[in-house]
Amino acid sequence: GKVVIRVDSKMLRFRSSKDQSYYYQKAKAAKFAWTLVYRRLHKKGMDTSTTRKRRRVVKKQMRQVQGIDMALVQKIRKETSQQRKQRRDNALKELRDRRAKARAANKGTKAKGGAQGKKFASKHAGKG
């Protein structure tokens, strides 16, 4: 065989002058029946006993969401859009009620003299 080193430093090994000649003619190896590329493309000399590989279908697993019970996750997934809207409205109403109570409690503490108009100086007020 012959070894040829191209300008880009790639080393080519040819088994015979026939291989080298076809390479320089830029002939495609897939078109010659005696090449390995042709034999692979046209499935020559392959073991006939091999069958197609079976694809394994990945089954989706339900995972728990941290802080939520799995049964609750299942229930939320199954609910209709009407039920979902109802649940959101109830949650918003509850949130508004809590905030209103908190505001009322804050007003009560301010009236008793909590932070009565005290103005705090900034940390950097005296610095130059």
Short mmCIF file of N, CA, C and O in Angstrom, two decimals:
data_model
loop_
_atom_site.label_atom_id
_atom_site.label_comp_id
_atom_site.label_asym_id
_atom_site.label_seq_id
_atom_site.Cartn_x
_atom_site.Cartn_y
_atom_site.Cartn_z
N GLY A 1 0.81 -1.18 0.00
CA GLY A 1 0.00 0.00 0.00
C GLY A 1 0.85 1.25 0.00
O GLY A 1 2.07 1.21 0.14
N LYS A 2 0.20 2.37 -0.20
CA LYS A 2 0.89 3.65 -0.22
C LYS A 2 0.31 4.56 0.85
O LYS A 2 -0.87 4.51 1.14
N VAL A 3 1.16 5.42 1.39
CA VAL A 3 0.73 6.43 2.34
C VAL A 3 0.97 7.79 1.70
O VAL A 3 2.07 8.07 1.24
N VAL A 4 -0.08 8.62 1.66
CA VAL A 4 0.02 9.96 1.08
C VAL A 4 -0.35 10.95 2.17
O VAL A 4 -1.36 10.76 2.86
N ILE A 5 0.46 11.99 2.32
CA ILE A 5 0.14 13.04 3.29
C ILE A 5 -0.27 14.28 2.52
O ILE A 5 0.49 14.81 1.71
N ARG A 6 -1.50 14.72 2.75
CA ARG A 6 -2.04 15.88 2.05
C ARG A 6 -1.45 17.17 2.60
O ARG A 6 -0.78 17.18 3.63
N VAL A 7 -1.74 18.29 1.93
CA VAL A 7 -1.23 19.60 2.34
C VAL A 7 -1.74 19.98 3.73
O VAL A 7 -1.04 20.61 4.51
N ASP A 8 -2.99 19.55 4.06
CA ASP A 8 -3.55 19.87 5.38
C ASP A 8 -3.12 18.87 6.45
O ASP A 8 -3.75 18.75 7.50
N SER A 9 -2.06 18.11 6.18
CA SER A 9 -1.45 17.15 7.11
C SER A 9 -2.31 15.93 7.40
O SER A 9 -2.06 15.21 8.36
N LYS A 10 -3.32 15.66 6.57
CA LYS A 10 -4.13 14.46 6.76
C LYS A 10 -3.44 13.30 6.04
O LYS A 10 -3.02 13.43 4.89
N MET A 11 -3.29 12.18 6.75
CA MET A 11 -2.59 11.03 6.19
C MET A 11 -3.59 10.06 5.56
O MET A 11 -4.57 9.67 6.20
N LEU A 12 -3.38 9.71 4.31
CA LEU A 12 -4.26 8.79 3.59
C LEU A 12 -3.50 7.51 3.30
O LEU A 12 -2.36 7.56 2.83
N ARG A 13 -4.12 6.37 3.55
CA ARG A 13 -3.49 5.08 3.27
C ARG A 13 -4.29 4.41 2.16
O ARG A 13 -5.49 4.20 2.28
N PHE A 14 -3.62 4.07 1.09
CA PHE A 14 -4.25 3.39 -0.04
C PHE A 14 -3.70 1.97 -0.10
O PHE A 14 -2.50 1.74 0.02
N ARG A 15 -4.60 1.00 -0.30
CA ARG A 15 -4.19 -0.40 -0.39
C ARG A 15 -3.50 -0.69 -1.72
O ARG A 15 -2.60 -1.52 -1.79
N SER A 16 -3.95 -0.01 -2.76
CA SER A 16 -3.38 -0.27 -4.07
C SER A 16 -3.38 1.01 -4.90
O SER A 16 -3.98 2.02 -4.52
N SER A 17 -2.72 0.94 -6.06
CA SER A 17 -2.70 2.09 -6.96
C SER A 17 -4.11 2.35 -7.50
O SER A 17 -4.46 3.48 -7.85
N LYS A 18 -4.93 1.30 -7.56
CA LYS A 18 -6.32 1.43 -8.00
C LYS A 18 -7.08 2.37 -7.05
O LYS A 18 -7.77 3.30 -7.49
N ASP A 19 -6.93 2.14 -5.75
CA ASP A 19 -7.58 3.00 -4.75
C ASP A 19 -7.11 4.45 -4.89
O ASP A 19 -7.91 5.38 -4.87
N GLN A 20 -5.81 4.60 -5.03
CA GLN A 20 -5.21 5.94 -5.12
C GLN A 20 -5.71 6.66 -6.37
O GLN A 20 -6.07 7.84 -6.32
N SER A 21 -5.76 5.95 -7.48
CA SER A 21 -6.20 6.53 -8.75
C SER A 21 -7.64 7.03 -8.64
O SER A 21 -7.95 8.16 -9.04
N TYR A 22 -8.54 6.19 -8.08
CA TYR A 22 -9.94 6.60 -7.94
C TYR A 22 -10.09 7.77 -6.97
O TYR A 22 -10.94 8.62 -7.13
N TYR A 23 -9.24 7.81 -5.95
CA TYR A 23 -9.28 8.92 -5.00
C TYR A 23 -8.95 10.24 -5.70
O TYR A 23 -9.65 11.24 -5.53
N TYR A 24 -7.90 10.24 -6.50
CA TYR A 24 -7.50 11.47 -7.19
C TYR A 24 -8.48 11.86 -8.30
O TYR A 24 -8.58 13.02 -8.67
N GLN A 25 -9.26 10.89 -8.80
CA GLN A 25 -10.30 11.19 -9.79
C GLN A 25 -11.58 11.69 -9.11
O GLN A 25 -12.55 12.03 -9.78
N LYS A 26 -11.55 11.70 -7.79
CA LYS A 26 -12.68 12.11 -6.96
C LYS A 26 -13.92 11.26 -7.23
O LYS A 26 -15.05 11.74 -7.22
N ALA A 27 -13.67 9.98 -7.48
CA ALA A 27 -14.77 9.04 -7.72
C ALA A 27 -15.34 8.62 -6.36
O ALA A 27 -14.59 8.42 -5.40
N LYS A 28 -16.66 8.48 -6.30
CA LYS A 28 -17.29 8.10 -5.03
C LYS A 28 -17.12 6.61 -4.78
O LYS A 28 -17.45 5.79 -5.64
N ALA A 29 -16.64 6.30 -3.59
CA ALA A 29 -16.39 4.90 -3.24
C ALA A 29 -17.69 4.11 -3.18
O ALA A 29 -17.69 2.90 -3.38
N ALA A 30 -18.80 4.78 -2.93
CA ALA A 30 -20.09 4.10 -2.82
C ALA A 30 -20.57 3.54 -4.15
O ALA A 30 -21.47 2.70 -4.19
N LYS A 31 -19.96 3.95 -5.25
CA LYS A 31 -20.39 3.49 -6.57
C LYS A 31 -19.63 2.23 -7.03
O LYS A 31 -20.00 1.63 -8.04
N PHE A 32 -18.59 1.85 -6.30
CA PHE A 32 -17.81 0.68 -6.68
C PHE A 32 -18.18 -0.49 -5.80
O PHE A 32 -18.08 -0.43 -4.57
N ALA A 33 -18.58 -1.59 -6.41
CA ALA A 33 -19.09 -2.75 -5.67
C ALA A 33 -18.04 -3.38 -4.77
O ALA A 33 -18.37 -4.07 -3.82
N TRP A 34 -16.77 -3.17 -5.04
CA TRP A 34 -15.72 -3.81 -4.26
C TRP A 34 -15.32 -3.03 -3.02
O TRP A 34 -14.51 -3.49 -2.22
N THR A 35 -15.89 -1.83 -2.82
CA THR A 35 -15.51 -1.03 -1.65
C THR A 35 -16.37 -1.38 -0.44
O THR A 35 -17.50 -1.84 -0.58
N LEU A 36 -15.82 -1.11 0.72
CA LEU A 36 -16.54 -1.37 1.97
C LEU A 36 -17.76 -0.46 2.10
O LEU A 36 -18.80 -0.87 2.60
N VAL A 37 -17.63 0.79 1.63
CA VAL A 37 -18.73 1.75 1.70
C VAL A 37 -19.93 1.24 0.90
O VAL A 37 -21.07 1.27 1.36
N TYR A 38 -19.67 0.72 -0.31
CA TYR A 38 -20.73 0.18 -1.17
C TYR A 38 -21.41 -0.99 -0.47
O TYR A 38 -22.64 -1.10 -0.46
N ARG A 39 -20.60 -1.88 0.08
CA ARG A 39 -21.15 -3.08 0.72
C ARG A 39 -22.03 -2.72 1.92
O ARG A 39 -23.04 -3.35 2.16
N ARG A 40 -21.63 -1.67 2.66
CA ARG A 40 -22.46 -1.24 3.80
C ARG A 40 -23.77 -0.63 3.31
O ARG A 40 -24.83 -0.88 3.87
N LEU A 41 -23.68 0.23 2.27
CA LEU A 41 -24.88 0.90 1.75
C LEU A 41 -25.89 -0.09 1.18
O LEU A 41 -27.09 0.07 1.35
N HIS A 42 -25.39 -1.14 0.51
CA HIS A 42 -26.28 -2.10 -0.16
C HIS A 42 -26.51 -3.36 0.66
O HIS A 42 -27.03 -4.35 0.16
N LYS A 43 -26.12 -3.30 1.93
CA LYS A 43 -26.37 -4.38 2.90
C LYS A 43 -25.85 -5.74 2.41
O LYS A 43 -26.55 -6.74 2.45
N LYS A 44 -24.61 -5.73 1.94
CA LYS A 44 -23.99 -6.97 1.46
C LYS A 44 -23.23 -7.62 2.60
O LYS A 44 -22.54 -6.95 3.37
N GLY A 45 -23.35 -8.93 2.72
CA GLY A 45 -22.58 -9.69 3.69
C GLY A 45 -22.96 -9.43 5.13
O GLY A 45 -22.21 -9.74 6.05
N MET A 46 -24.16 -8.86 5.34
CA MET A 46 -24.58 -8.61 6.72
C MET A 46 -25.19 -9.88 7.29
O MET A 46 -25.73 -10.72 6.57
N ASP A 47 -25.11 -10.01 8.59
CA ASP A 47 -25.68 -11.16 9.27
C ASP A 47 -27.20 -11.08 9.15
O ASP A 47 -27.82 -10.10 9.54
N THR A 48 -27.81 -12.13 8.61
CA THR A 48 -29.26 -12.10 8.37
C THR A 48 -30.06 -12.37 9.64
O THR A 48 -31.25 -12.07 9.69
N SER A 49 -29.43 -12.94 10.66
CA SER A 49 -30.15 -13.29 11.88
C SER A 49 -30.50 -12.07 12.73
O SER A 49 -31.37 -12.14 13.59
N THR A 50 -29.82 -10.94 12.48
CA THR A 50 -30.11 -9.76 13.30
C THR A 50 -31.46 -9.17 12.91
O THR A 50 -31.77 -9.03 11.72
N THR A 51 -32.24 -8.85 13.91
CA THR A 51 -33.55 -8.25 13.68
C THR A 51 -33.51 -6.80 14.12
O THR A 51 -32.58 -6.36 14.78
N ARG A 52 -34.55 -6.08 13.77
CA ARG A 52 -34.61 -4.68 14.17
C ARG A 52 -34.70 -4.56 15.68
O ARG A 52 -35.38 -5.35 16.34
N LYS A 53 -34.04 -3.54 16.21
CA LYS A 53 -34.11 -3.32 17.64
C LYS A 53 -35.48 -2.78 18.00
O LYS A 53 -36.04 -1.94 17.30
N ARG A 54 -36.00 -3.27 19.09
CA ARG A 54 -37.29 -2.78 19.56
C ARG A 54 -37.10 -1.47 20.30
O ARG A 54 -36.18 -1.33 21.08
N ARG A 55 -37.98 -0.55 20.01
CA ARG A 55 -37.92 0.72 20.73
C ARG A 55 -38.63 0.56 22.06
O ARG A 55 -39.74 0.05 22.11
N ARG A 56 -37.99 1.03 23.08
CA ARG A 56 -38.63 1.01 24.40
C ARG A 56 -39.35 2.32 24.60
O ARG A 56 -38.74 3.38 24.56
N VAL A 57 -40.64 2.23 24.81
CA VAL A 57 -41.43 3.44 25.03
C VAL A 57 -41.31 3.82 26.50
O VAL A 57 -41.58 3.00 27.39
N VAL A 58 -40.90 5.03 26.73
CA VAL A 58 -40.72 5.50 28.10
C VAL A 58 -42.09 5.88 28.66
O VAL A 58 -42.81 6.68 28.08
N LYS A 59 -42.43 5.25 29.77
CA LYS A 59 -43.70 5.56 30.41
C LYS A 59 -43.50 6.73 31.34
O LYS A 59 -42.54 6.78 32.11
N LYS A 60 -44.41 7.69 31.28
CA LYS A 60 -44.28 8.86 32.13
C LYS A 60 -44.68 8.50 33.55
O LYS A 60 -45.70 7.87 33.79
N GLN A 61 -43.85 8.92 34.47
CA GLN A 61 -44.12 8.69 35.88
C GLN A 61 -44.64 9.98 36.49
O GLN A 61 -44.11 11.04 36.22
N MET A 62 -45.67 9.85 37.30
CA MET A 62 -46.17 11.01 38.03
C MET A 62 -45.25 11.24 39.22
O MET A 62 -44.96 10.31 39.97
N ARG A 63 -44.77 12.46 39.37
CA ARG A 63 -43.90 12.77 40.49
C ARG A 63 -44.60 13.73 41.44
O ARG A 63 -45.42 14.53 41.02
N GLN A 64 -44.21 13.61 42.70
CA GLN A 64 -44.80 14.50 43.69
C GLN A 64 -44.20 15.89 43.57
O GLN A 64 -43.04 16.06 43.23
N VAL A 65 -45.04 16.87 43.84
CA VAL A 65 -44.57 18.24 43.91
C VAL A 65 -44.34 18.53 45.38
O VAL A 65 -45.18 18.19 46.22
N GLN A 66 -43.21 19.14 45.69
CA GLN A 66 -42.86 19.36 47.08
C GLN A 66 -43.91 20.23 47.77
O GLN A 66 -44.28 21.28 47.26
N GLY A 67 -44.41 19.77 48.87
CA GLY A 67 -45.39 20.52 49.65
C GLY A 67 -46.83 20.23 49.26
O GLY A 67 -47.76 20.74 49.86
N ILE A 68 -47.03 19.41 48.21
CA ILE A 68 -48.40 19.08 47.79
C ILE A 68 -48.54 17.56 47.79
O ILE A 68 -47.67 16.84 47.32
N ASP A 69 -49.66 17.10 48.30
CA ASP A 69 -49.95 15.68 48.34
C ASP A 69 -50.21 15.16 46.93
O ASP A 69 -50.79 15.85 46.09
N MET A 70 -49.83 13.92 46.64
CA MET A 70 -49.99 13.34 45.31
C MET A 70 -51.46 13.25 44.91
O MET A 70 -51.81 13.46 43.75
N ALA A 71 -52.30 12.94 45.87
CA ALA A 71 -53.74 12.85 45.60
C ALA A 71 -54.28 14.20 45.15
O ALA A 71 -55.12 14.30 44.24
N LEU A 72 -53.77 15.28 45.76
CA LEU A 72 -54.19 16.64 45.40
C LEU A 72 -53.74 16.98 43.98
O LEU A 72 -54.48 17.59 43.22
N VAL A 73 -52.52 16.55 43.62
CA VAL A 73 -52.02 16.79 42.26
C VAL A 73 -52.92 16.10 41.25
O VAL A 73 -53.30 16.69 40.23
N GLN A 74 -53.30 14.84 41.53
CA GLN A 74 -54.19 14.09 40.63
C GLN A 74 -55.53 14.80 40.49
O GLN A 74 -56.07 14.94 39.39
N LYS A 75 -56.04 15.30 41.62
CA LYS A 75 -57.34 15.97 41.62
C LYS A 75 -57.28 17.25 40.79
O LYS A 75 -58.18 17.54 40.00
N ILE A 76 -56.20 18.01 40.94
CA ILE A 76 -56.04 19.27 40.19
C ILE A 76 -55.94 18.99 38.70
O ILE A 76 -56.50 19.72 37.88
N ARG A 77 -55.25 17.92 38.32
CA ARG A 77 -55.10 17.59 36.90
C ARG A 77 -56.43 17.21 36.26
O ARG A 77 -56.66 17.46 35.09
N LYS A 78 -57.30 16.57 37.05
CA LYS A 78 -58.57 16.07 36.50
C LYS A 78 -59.67 17.13 36.46
O LYS A 78 -60.67 16.95 35.78
N GLU A 79 -59.50 18.23 37.19
CA GLU A 79 -60.61 19.18 37.28
C GLU A 79 -60.83 19.95 35.98
O GLU A 79 -59.91 20.18 35.20
N THR A 80 -62.07 20.34 35.78
CA THR A 80 -62.45 21.05 34.55
C THR A 80 -62.10 22.53 34.69
O THR A 80 -61.76 23.00 35.77
N SER A 81 -62.21 23.24 33.58
CA SER A 81 -61.88 24.67 33.61
C SER A 81 -62.82 25.44 34.53
O SER A 81 -62.43 26.40 35.20
N GLN A 82 -64.09 25.01 34.59
CA GLN A 82 -65.08 25.65 35.47
C GLN A 82 -64.67 25.48 36.93
O GLN A 82 -64.69 26.45 37.71
N GLN A 83 -64.28 24.25 37.28
CA GLN A 83 -63.86 23.98 38.67
C GLN A 83 -62.59 24.75 39.00
O GLN A 83 -62.43 25.27 40.10
N ARG A 84 -61.67 24.84 38.04
CA ARG A 84 -60.41 25.54 38.24
C ARG A 84 -60.68 27.02 38.52
O ARG A 84 -60.10 27.62 39.42
N LYS A 85 -61.60 27.62 37.74
CA LYS A 85 -61.95 29.03 37.91
C LYS A 85 -62.56 29.25 39.30
O LYS A 85 -62.23 30.22 40.00
N GLN A 86 -63.43 28.34 39.70
CA GLN A 86 -64.09 28.43 41.01
C GLN A 86 -63.05 28.37 42.13
O GLN A 86 -63.09 29.16 43.07
N ARG A 87 -62.07 27.44 42.00
CA ARG A 87 -61.04 27.28 43.01
C ARG A 87 -60.17 28.55 43.11
O ARG A 87 -59.85 29.02 44.19
N ARG A 88 -59.82 29.12 41.97
CA ARG A 88 -59.02 30.35 41.96
C ARG A 88 -59.77 31.50 42.62
O ARG A 88 -59.19 32.27 43.39
N ASP A 89 -61.05 31.64 42.28
CA ASP A 89 -61.86 32.71 42.87
C ASP A 89 -61.93 32.59 44.39
O ASP A 89 -61.80 33.59 45.11
N ASN A 90 -62.12 31.35 44.87
CA ASN A 90 -62.17 31.13 46.33
C ASN A 90 -60.84 31.49 46.98
O ASN A 90 -60.82 32.12 48.04
N ALA A 91 -59.74 31.10 46.34
CA ALA A 91 -58.42 31.40 46.89
C ALA A 91 -58.17 32.90 46.93
O ALA A 91 -57.65 33.44 47.91
N LEU A 92 -58.56 33.62 45.87
CA LEU A 92 -58.40 35.07 45.84
C LEU A 92 -59.24 35.76 46.91
O LEU A 92 -58.77 36.69 47.57
N LYS A 93 -60.48 35.28 47.09
CA LYS A 93 -61.37 35.85 48.10
C LYS A 93 -60.76 35.68 49.50
O LYS A 93 -60.75 36.61 50.31
N GLU A 94 -60.23 34.48 49.74
CA GLU A 94 -59.62 34.19 51.04
C GLU A 94 -58.40 35.09 51.26
O GLU A 94 -58.20 35.63 52.35
N LEU A 95 -57.60 35.30 50.23
CA LEU A 95 -56.42 36.14 50.31
C LEU A 95 -56.80 37.59 50.62
O LEU A 95 -56.19 38.24 51.46
N ARG A 96 -57.83 38.08 49.93
CA ARG A 96 -58.29 39.46 50.16
C ARG A 96 -58.78 39.64 51.60
O ARG A 96 -58.52 40.67 52.23
N ASP A 97 -59.52 38.64 52.10
CA ASP A 97 -60.02 38.71 53.48
C ASP A 97 -58.86 38.78 54.48
O ASP A 97 -58.88 39.57 55.42
N ARG A 98 -57.83 37.94 54.24
CA ARG A 98 -56.66 37.93 55.13
C ARG A 98 -55.95 39.27 55.11
O ARG A 98 -55.54 39.79 56.15
N ARG A 99 -55.79 39.86 53.93
CA ARG A 99 -55.12 41.15 53.82
C ARG A 99 -55.92 42.26 54.50
O ARG A 99 -55.36 43.14 55.14
N ALA A 100 -57.24 42.19 54.36
CA ALA A 100 -58.10 43.19 54.99
C ALA A 100 -57.97 43.11 56.52
O ALA A 100 -57.88 44.13 57.20
N LYS A 101 -57.94 41.88 57.06
CA LYS A 101 -57.78 41.70 58.50
C LYS A 101 -56.43 42.23 58.96
O LYS A 101 -56.32 42.86 60.02
N ALA A 102 -55.40 41.96 58.16
CA ALA A 102 -54.05 42.42 58.51
C ALA A 102 -54.00 43.95 58.53
O ALA A 102 -53.40 44.55 59.42
N ARG A 103 -54.63 44.58 57.55
CA ARG A 103 -54.67 46.05 57.50
C ARG A 103 -55.40 46.62 58.72
O ARG A 103 -54.97 47.61 59.32
N ALA A 104 -56.53 45.99 59.07
CA ALA A 104 -57.29 46.45 60.22
C ALA A 104 -56.46 46.31 61.50
O ALA A 104 -56.48 47.21 62.35
N ALA A 105 -55.72 45.23 61.61
CA ALA A 105 -54.88 45.01 62.79
C ALA A 105 -53.77 46.06 62.84
O ALA A 105 -53.44 46.58 63.90
N ASN A 106 -53.19 46.40 61.68
CA ASN A 106 -52.12 47.42 61.63
C ASN A 106 -52.64 48.79 62.01
O ASN A 106 -51.97 49.55 62.71
N LYS A 107 -53.83 49.12 61.57
CA LYS A 107 -54.43 50.41 61.91
C LYS A 107 -54.66 50.52 63.41
O LYS A 107 -54.45 51.56 64.01
N GLY A 108 -55.06 49.43 64.02
CA GLY A 108 -55.29 49.40 65.46
C GLY A 108 -54.01 49.64 66.25
O GLY A 108 -54.00 50.37 67.23
N THR A 109 -52.90 49.07 65.82
CA THR A 109 -51.64 49.26 66.54
C THR A 109 -51.10 50.67 66.34
O THR A 109 -50.50 51.23 67.24
N LYS A 110 -51.31 51.26 65.18
CA LYS A 110 -50.84 52.62 64.94
C LYS A 110 -51.60 53.62 65.80
O LYS A 110 -51.05 54.59 66.30
N ALA A 111 -52.90 53.38 65.97
CA ALA A 111 -53.72 54.28 66.77
C ALA A 111 -53.29 54.25 68.24
O ALA A 111 -53.38 55.26 68.94
N LYS A 112 -52.79 53.11 68.69
CA LYS A 112 -52.35 52.99 70.09
C LYS A 112 -51.02 53.68 70.32
O LYS A 112 -50.60 53.87 71.44
N GLY A 113 -50.33 54.03 69.25
CA GLY A 113 -49.06 54.75 69.42
C GLY A 113 -47.86 53.90 69.09
O GLY A 113 -46.87 53.97 69.79
N GLY A 114 -47.98 53.12 68.08
CA GLY A 114 -46.87 52.25 67.68
C GLY A 114 -45.73 53.07 67.13
O GLY A 114 -44.85 53.51 67.85
N ALA A 115 -45.73 53.36 65.85
CA ALA A 115 -44.67 54.17 65.25
C ALA A 115 -45.31 55.52 64.96
O ALA A 115 -45.78 55.78 63.89
N GLN A 116 -45.30 56.38 65.98
CA GLN A 116 -46.07 57.62 65.91
C GLN A 116 -45.27 58.73 65.28
O GLN A 116 -44.70 59.57 65.95
N GLY A 117 -45.23 58.77 63.98
CA GLY A 117 -44.57 59.85 63.29
C GLY A 117 -43.09 59.98 63.59
O GLY A 117 -42.54 61.04 63.40
N LYS A 118 -42.44 58.95 64.14
CA LYS A 118 -41.01 59.02 64.37
C LYS A 118 -40.33 58.91 63.02
O LYS A 118 -40.61 58.01 62.25
N LYS A 119 -39.42 59.83 62.77
CA LYS A 119 -38.66 59.74 61.53
C LYS A 119 -37.28 59.23 61.88
O LYS A 119 -36.62 59.78 62.76
N PHE A 120 -36.88 58.19 61.19
CA PHE A 120 -35.58 57.60 61.45
C PHE A 120 -34.57 58.21 60.52
O PHE A 120 -34.82 58.37 59.33
N ALA A 121 -33.41 58.56 61.08
CA ALA A 121 -32.33 59.10 60.25
C ALA A 121 -31.69 57.94 59.50
O ALA A 121 -31.63 56.82 60.00
N SER A 122 -31.21 58.21 58.31
CA SER A 122 -30.55 57.14 57.53
C SER A 122 -29.22 56.79 58.19
O SER A 122 -28.68 57.56 58.96
N LYS A 123 -28.72 55.65 57.87
CA LYS A 123 -27.48 55.18 58.47
C LYS A 123 -26.32 56.09 58.14
O LYS A 123 -25.39 56.26 58.91
N HIS A 124 -26.36 56.69 56.96
CA HIS A 124 -25.23 57.46 56.48
C HIS A 124 -25.44 58.97 56.62
O HIS A 124 -24.75 59.75 56.01
N ALA A 125 -26.39 59.38 57.44
CA ALA A 125 -26.75 60.80 57.52
C ALA A 125 -25.61 61.67 58.05
O ALA A 125 -25.35 62.73 57.54
N GLY A 126 -24.87 61.18 59.04
CA GLY A 126 -23.84 62.00 59.65
C GLY A 126 -22.50 61.95 58.93
O GLY A 126 -21.58 62.66 59.26
N LYS A 127 -22.39 61.05 57.96
CA LYS A 127 -21.11 60.85 57.31
C LYS A 127 -20.95 61.80 56.14
O LYS A 127 -21.89 62.08 55.42
N GLY A 128 -19.74 62.21 55.94
CA GLY A 128 -19.45 63.19 55.07
C GLY A 128 -19.29 63.36 53.71
O GLY A 128 -19.35 64.09 52.93
#
